PDB file of C-alpha atoms in Angstrom:
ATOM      1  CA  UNK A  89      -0.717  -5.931   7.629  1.00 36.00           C
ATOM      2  CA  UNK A  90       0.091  -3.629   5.114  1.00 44.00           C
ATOM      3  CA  UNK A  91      -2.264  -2.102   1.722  1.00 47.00           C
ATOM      4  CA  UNK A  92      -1.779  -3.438  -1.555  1.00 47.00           C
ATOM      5  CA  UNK A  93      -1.455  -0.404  -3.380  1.00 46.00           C
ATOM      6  CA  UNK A  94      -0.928  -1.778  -7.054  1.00 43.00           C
ATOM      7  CA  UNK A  95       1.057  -4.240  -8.994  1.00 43.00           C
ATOM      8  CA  UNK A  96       4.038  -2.503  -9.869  1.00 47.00           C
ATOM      9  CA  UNK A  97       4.795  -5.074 -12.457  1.00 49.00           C
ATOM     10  CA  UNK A  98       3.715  -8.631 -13.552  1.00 47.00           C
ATOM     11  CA  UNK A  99       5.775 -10.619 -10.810  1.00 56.00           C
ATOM     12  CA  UNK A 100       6.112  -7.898  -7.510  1.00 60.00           C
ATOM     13  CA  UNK A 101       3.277  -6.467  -5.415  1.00 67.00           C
ATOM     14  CA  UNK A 102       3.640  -3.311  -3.382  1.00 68.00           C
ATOM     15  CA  UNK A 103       2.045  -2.165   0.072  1.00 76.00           C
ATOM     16  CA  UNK A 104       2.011   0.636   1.894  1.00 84.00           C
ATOM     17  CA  UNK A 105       4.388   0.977   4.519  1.00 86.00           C
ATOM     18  CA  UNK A 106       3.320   2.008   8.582  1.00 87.00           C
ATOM     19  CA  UNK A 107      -0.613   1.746   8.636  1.00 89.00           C
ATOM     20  CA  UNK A 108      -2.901  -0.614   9.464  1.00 86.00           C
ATOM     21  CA  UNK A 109      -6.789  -0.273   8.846  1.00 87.00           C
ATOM     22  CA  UNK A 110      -8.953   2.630  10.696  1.00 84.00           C
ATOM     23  CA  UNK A 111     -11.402  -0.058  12.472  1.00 77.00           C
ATOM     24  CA  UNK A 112      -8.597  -2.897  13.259  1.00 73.00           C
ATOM     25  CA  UNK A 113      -9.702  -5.339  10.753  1.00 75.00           C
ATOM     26  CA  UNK A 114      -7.202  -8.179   9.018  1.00 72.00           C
ATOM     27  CA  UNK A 115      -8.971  -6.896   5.501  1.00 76.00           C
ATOM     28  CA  UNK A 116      -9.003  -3.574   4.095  1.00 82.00           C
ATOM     29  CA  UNK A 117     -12.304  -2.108   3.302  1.00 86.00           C
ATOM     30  CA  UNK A 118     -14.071  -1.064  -0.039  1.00 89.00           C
ATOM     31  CA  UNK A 119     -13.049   2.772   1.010  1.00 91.00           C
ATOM     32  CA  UNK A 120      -9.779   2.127   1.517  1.00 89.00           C
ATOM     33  CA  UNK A 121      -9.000   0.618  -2.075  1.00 87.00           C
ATOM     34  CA  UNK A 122     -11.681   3.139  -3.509  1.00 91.00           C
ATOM     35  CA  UNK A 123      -9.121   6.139  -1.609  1.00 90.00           C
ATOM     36  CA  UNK A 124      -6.015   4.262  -3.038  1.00 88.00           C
ATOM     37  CA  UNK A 125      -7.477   4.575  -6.561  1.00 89.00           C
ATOM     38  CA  UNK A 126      -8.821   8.326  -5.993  1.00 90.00           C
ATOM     39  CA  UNK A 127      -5.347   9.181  -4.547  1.00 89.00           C
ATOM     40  CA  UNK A 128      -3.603   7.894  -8.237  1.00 87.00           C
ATOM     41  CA  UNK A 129      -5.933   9.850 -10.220  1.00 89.00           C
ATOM     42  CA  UNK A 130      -5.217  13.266  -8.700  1.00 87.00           C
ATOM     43  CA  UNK A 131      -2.152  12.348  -9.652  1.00 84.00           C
ATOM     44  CA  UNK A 132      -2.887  12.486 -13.130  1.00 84.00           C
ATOM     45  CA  UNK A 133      -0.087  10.831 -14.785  1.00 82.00           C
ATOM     46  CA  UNK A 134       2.525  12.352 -12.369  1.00 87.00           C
ATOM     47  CA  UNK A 135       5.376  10.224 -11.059  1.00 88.00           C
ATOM     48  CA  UNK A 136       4.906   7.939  -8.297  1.00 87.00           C
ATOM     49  CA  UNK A 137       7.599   7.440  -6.401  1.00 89.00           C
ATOM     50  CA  UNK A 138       8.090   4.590  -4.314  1.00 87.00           C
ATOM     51  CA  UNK A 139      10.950   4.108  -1.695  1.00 90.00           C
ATOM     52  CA  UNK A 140      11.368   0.303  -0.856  1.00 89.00           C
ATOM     53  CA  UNK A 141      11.877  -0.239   3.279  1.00 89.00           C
ATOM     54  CA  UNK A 142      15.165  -2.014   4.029  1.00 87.00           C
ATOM     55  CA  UNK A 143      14.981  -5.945   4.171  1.00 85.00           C
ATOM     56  CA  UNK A 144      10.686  -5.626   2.991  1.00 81.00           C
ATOM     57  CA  UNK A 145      11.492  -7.775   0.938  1.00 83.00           C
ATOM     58  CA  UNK A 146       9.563 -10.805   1.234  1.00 84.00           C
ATOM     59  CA  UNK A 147       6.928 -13.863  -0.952  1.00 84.00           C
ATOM     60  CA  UNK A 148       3.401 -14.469  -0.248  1.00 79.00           C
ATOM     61  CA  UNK A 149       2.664 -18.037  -0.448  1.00 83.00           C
ATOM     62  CA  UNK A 150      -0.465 -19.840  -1.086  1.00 82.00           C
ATOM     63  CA  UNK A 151      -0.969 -23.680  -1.522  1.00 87.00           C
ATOM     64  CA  UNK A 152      -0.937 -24.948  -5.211  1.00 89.00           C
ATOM     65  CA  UNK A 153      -0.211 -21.782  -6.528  1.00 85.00           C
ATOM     66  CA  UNK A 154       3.282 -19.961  -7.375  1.00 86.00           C
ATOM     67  CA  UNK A 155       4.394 -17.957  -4.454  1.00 84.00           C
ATOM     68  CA  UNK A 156       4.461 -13.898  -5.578  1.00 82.00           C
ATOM     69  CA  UNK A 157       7.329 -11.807  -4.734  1.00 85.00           C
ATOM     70  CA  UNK A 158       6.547  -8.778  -2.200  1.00 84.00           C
ATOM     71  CA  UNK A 159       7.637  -5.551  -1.067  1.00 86.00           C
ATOM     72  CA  UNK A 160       6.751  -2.556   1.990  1.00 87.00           C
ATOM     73  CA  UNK A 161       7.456   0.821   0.434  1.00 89.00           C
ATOM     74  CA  UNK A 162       6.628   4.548   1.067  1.00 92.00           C
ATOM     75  CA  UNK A 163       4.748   5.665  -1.962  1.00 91.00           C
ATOM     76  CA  UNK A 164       4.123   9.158  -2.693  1.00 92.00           C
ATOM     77  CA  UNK A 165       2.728  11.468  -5.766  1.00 91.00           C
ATOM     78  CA  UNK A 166       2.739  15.141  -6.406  1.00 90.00           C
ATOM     79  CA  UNK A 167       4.320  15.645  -2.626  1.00 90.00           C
ATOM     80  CA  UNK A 168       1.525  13.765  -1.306  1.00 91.00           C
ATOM     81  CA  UNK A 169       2.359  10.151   1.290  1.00 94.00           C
ATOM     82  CA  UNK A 170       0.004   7.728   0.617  1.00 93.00           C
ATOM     83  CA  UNK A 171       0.115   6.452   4.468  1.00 93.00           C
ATOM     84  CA  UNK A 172      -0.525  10.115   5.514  1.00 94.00           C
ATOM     85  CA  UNK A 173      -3.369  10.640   3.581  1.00 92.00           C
ATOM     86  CA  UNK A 174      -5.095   7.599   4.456  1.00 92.00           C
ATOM     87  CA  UNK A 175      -4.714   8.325   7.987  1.00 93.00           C
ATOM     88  CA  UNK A 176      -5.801  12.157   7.360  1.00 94.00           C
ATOM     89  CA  UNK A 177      -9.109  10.040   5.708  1.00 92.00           C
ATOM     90  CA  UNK A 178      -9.680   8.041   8.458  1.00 93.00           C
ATOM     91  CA  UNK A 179      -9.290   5.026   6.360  1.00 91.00           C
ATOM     92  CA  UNK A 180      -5.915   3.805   8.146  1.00 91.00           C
ATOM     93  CA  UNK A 181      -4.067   4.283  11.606  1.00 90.00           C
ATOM     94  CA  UNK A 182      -0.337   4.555  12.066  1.00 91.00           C
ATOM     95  CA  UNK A 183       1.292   0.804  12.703  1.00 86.00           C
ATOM     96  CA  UNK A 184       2.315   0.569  16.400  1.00 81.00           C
ATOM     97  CA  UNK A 185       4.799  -2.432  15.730  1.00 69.00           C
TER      98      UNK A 185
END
């Protein structure tokens, strides 16, 4: 299970590649997406880059509803790896998969 870091447009979602959450959980906690959002705004207004993982590529489905497009990426800003500094948080651990 990967984070959903933000909508990088109307139709694709990105998440963060190699963690998983801190206390094994399917569902990321209130922290997490809070650290996400803190991470962004240190940023401020720098360029994020994100590095798509080779065949990621993939659609969530749900019933009744139009499937959305996904993708795993590295995402970084100002230097800084999102996974890393999750996992420095204690928010995430490194995926063992």
């Amino acid at each position: 299970m990967n984070l959903e870091a933000f909508n990088a447009s109307a139709d694709t979602t990105l998440y963060v590649a190699h963690i998983v959450p801190f206390d094994g959980q399917d569902v990321w906690s209130r922290e997490s997406h809070e650290a996400v959002r803190e991470f962004f705004e240190a940023g401020m207004g720098e360029t994020v880059m994100v590095t798509p993982l080779p065949n990621s590529c993939g659609q969530w489905k749900q019933m009744n509803a139009p499937s959305v497009p996904l993708v795993t990426a590295n995402i970084s800003c100002c230097g800084r790896d999102l996974a890393d500094w999750l996992i420095s948080r204690r928010l995430a651990l490194p995926e063992t998969s």
